[in-house]
XYZ file of C-alpha atoms in Angstrom:
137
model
C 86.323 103.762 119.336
C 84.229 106.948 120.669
C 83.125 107.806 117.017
C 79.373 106.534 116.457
C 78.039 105.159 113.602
C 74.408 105.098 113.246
C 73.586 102.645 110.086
C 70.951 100.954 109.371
C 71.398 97.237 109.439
C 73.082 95.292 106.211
C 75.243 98.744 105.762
C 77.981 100.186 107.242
C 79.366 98.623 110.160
C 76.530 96.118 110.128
C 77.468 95.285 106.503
C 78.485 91.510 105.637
C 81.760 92.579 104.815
C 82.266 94.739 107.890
C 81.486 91.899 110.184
C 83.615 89.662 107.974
C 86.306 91.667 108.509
C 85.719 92.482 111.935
C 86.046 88.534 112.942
C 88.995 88.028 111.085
C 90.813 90.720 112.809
C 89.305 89.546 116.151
C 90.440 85.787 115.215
C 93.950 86.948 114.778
C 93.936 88.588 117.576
C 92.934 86.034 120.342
C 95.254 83.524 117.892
C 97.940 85.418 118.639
C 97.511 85.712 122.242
C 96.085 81.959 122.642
C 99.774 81.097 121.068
C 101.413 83.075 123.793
C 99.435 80.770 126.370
C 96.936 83.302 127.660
C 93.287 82.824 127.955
C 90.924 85.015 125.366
C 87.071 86.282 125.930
C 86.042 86.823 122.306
C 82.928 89.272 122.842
C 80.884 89.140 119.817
C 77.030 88.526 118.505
C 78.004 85.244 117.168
C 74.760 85.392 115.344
C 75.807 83.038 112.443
C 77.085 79.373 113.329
C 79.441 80.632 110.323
C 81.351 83.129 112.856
C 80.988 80.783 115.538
C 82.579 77.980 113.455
C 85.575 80.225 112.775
C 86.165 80.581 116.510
C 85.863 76.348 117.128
C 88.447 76.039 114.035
C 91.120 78.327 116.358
C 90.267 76.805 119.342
C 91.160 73.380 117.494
C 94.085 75.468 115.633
C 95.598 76.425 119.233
C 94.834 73.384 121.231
C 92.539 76.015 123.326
C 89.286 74.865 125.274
C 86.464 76.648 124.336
C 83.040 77.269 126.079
C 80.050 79.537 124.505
C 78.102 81.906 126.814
C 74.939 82.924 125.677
C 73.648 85.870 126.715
C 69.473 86.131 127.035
C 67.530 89.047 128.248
C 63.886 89.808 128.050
C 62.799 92.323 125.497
C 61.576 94.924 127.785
C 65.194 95.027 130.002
C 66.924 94.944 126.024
C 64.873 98.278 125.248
C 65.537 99.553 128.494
C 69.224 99.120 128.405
C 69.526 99.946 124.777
C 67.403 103.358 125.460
C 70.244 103.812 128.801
C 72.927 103.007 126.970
C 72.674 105.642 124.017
C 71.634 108.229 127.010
C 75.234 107.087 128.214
C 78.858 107.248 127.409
C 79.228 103.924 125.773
C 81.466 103.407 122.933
C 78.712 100.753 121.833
C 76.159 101.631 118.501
C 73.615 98.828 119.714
C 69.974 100.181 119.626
C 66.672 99.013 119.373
C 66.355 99.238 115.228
C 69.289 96.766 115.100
C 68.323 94.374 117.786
C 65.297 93.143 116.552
C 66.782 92.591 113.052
C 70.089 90.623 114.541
C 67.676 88.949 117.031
C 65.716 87.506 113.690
C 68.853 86.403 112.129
C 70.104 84.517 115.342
C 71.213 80.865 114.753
C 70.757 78.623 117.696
C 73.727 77.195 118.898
C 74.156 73.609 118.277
C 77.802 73.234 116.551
C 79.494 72.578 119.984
C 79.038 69.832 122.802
C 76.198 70.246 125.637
C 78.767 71.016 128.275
C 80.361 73.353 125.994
C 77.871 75.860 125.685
C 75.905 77.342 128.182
C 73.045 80.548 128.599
C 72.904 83.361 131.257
C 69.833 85.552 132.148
C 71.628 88.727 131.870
C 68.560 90.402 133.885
C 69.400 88.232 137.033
C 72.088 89.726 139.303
C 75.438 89.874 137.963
C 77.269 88.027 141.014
C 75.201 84.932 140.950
C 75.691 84.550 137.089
C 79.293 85.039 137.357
C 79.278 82.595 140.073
C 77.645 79.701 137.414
C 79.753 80.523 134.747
C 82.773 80.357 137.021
C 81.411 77.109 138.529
C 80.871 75.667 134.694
C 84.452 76.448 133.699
């Protein structure tokens, strides 16, 4: 987890087949802890409806309810926290040269119900988000 990798995207841990198998191990994951009756945040891009379909088919699998958050952010506070965040100790590899690249690829979210998915300005105070996500649960 502290061990950076720095590819470029479509290789390495950005690779198709890197991400596939990075959802299936996070599916079986939250499956398994969805069958033991917890709750599960599954904290992912979610760029492709594809990846997002997989987690709808275990919410339907486990009986779970499931809800979408979509995180936004202005471009300027995205290079700003990228630049701060490789400054930092973060275990994350998100930068600038894959963000615009993911951003492109981005499928809007339309596979689930209105009041199942909703978006949050991550550059407006944390509290007051929380609170309307907490409100729309």
């Amino acid at each position: 987890a502290t061990e950076h990798r720095y590819n470029e995207m479509e290789s390495g841990i950005y690779s198709a087949e890197f991400s596939r198998r990075t959802y299936a191990r996070l599916f079986a994951e939250a499956k398994a802890i969805l069958q033991q009756g917890h709750h599960v945040i599954m904290d992912a891009t979610f760029i492709r409806a594809e990846d997002r379909a997989g987690a709808i088919k275990l919410a339907e699998e486990t009986g779970a309810d499931l809800r979408i958050i979509e995180c936004q952010l202005d471009e300027a506070n995205v290079k700003e926290r990228l630049a701060q965040r490789l400054k930092g100790n973060s275990i994350s590899d998100g930068r600038w040269e894959i963000y615009e690249p993911q951003k492109k690829k981005f499928e809007a979210v339309t596979e689930v119900a209105v009041n199942q998915h909703f978006v949050v300005d991550t550059a407006q105070p944390l509290f007051s988000q929380l609170t309307r996500v907490i409100d729309r649960l």
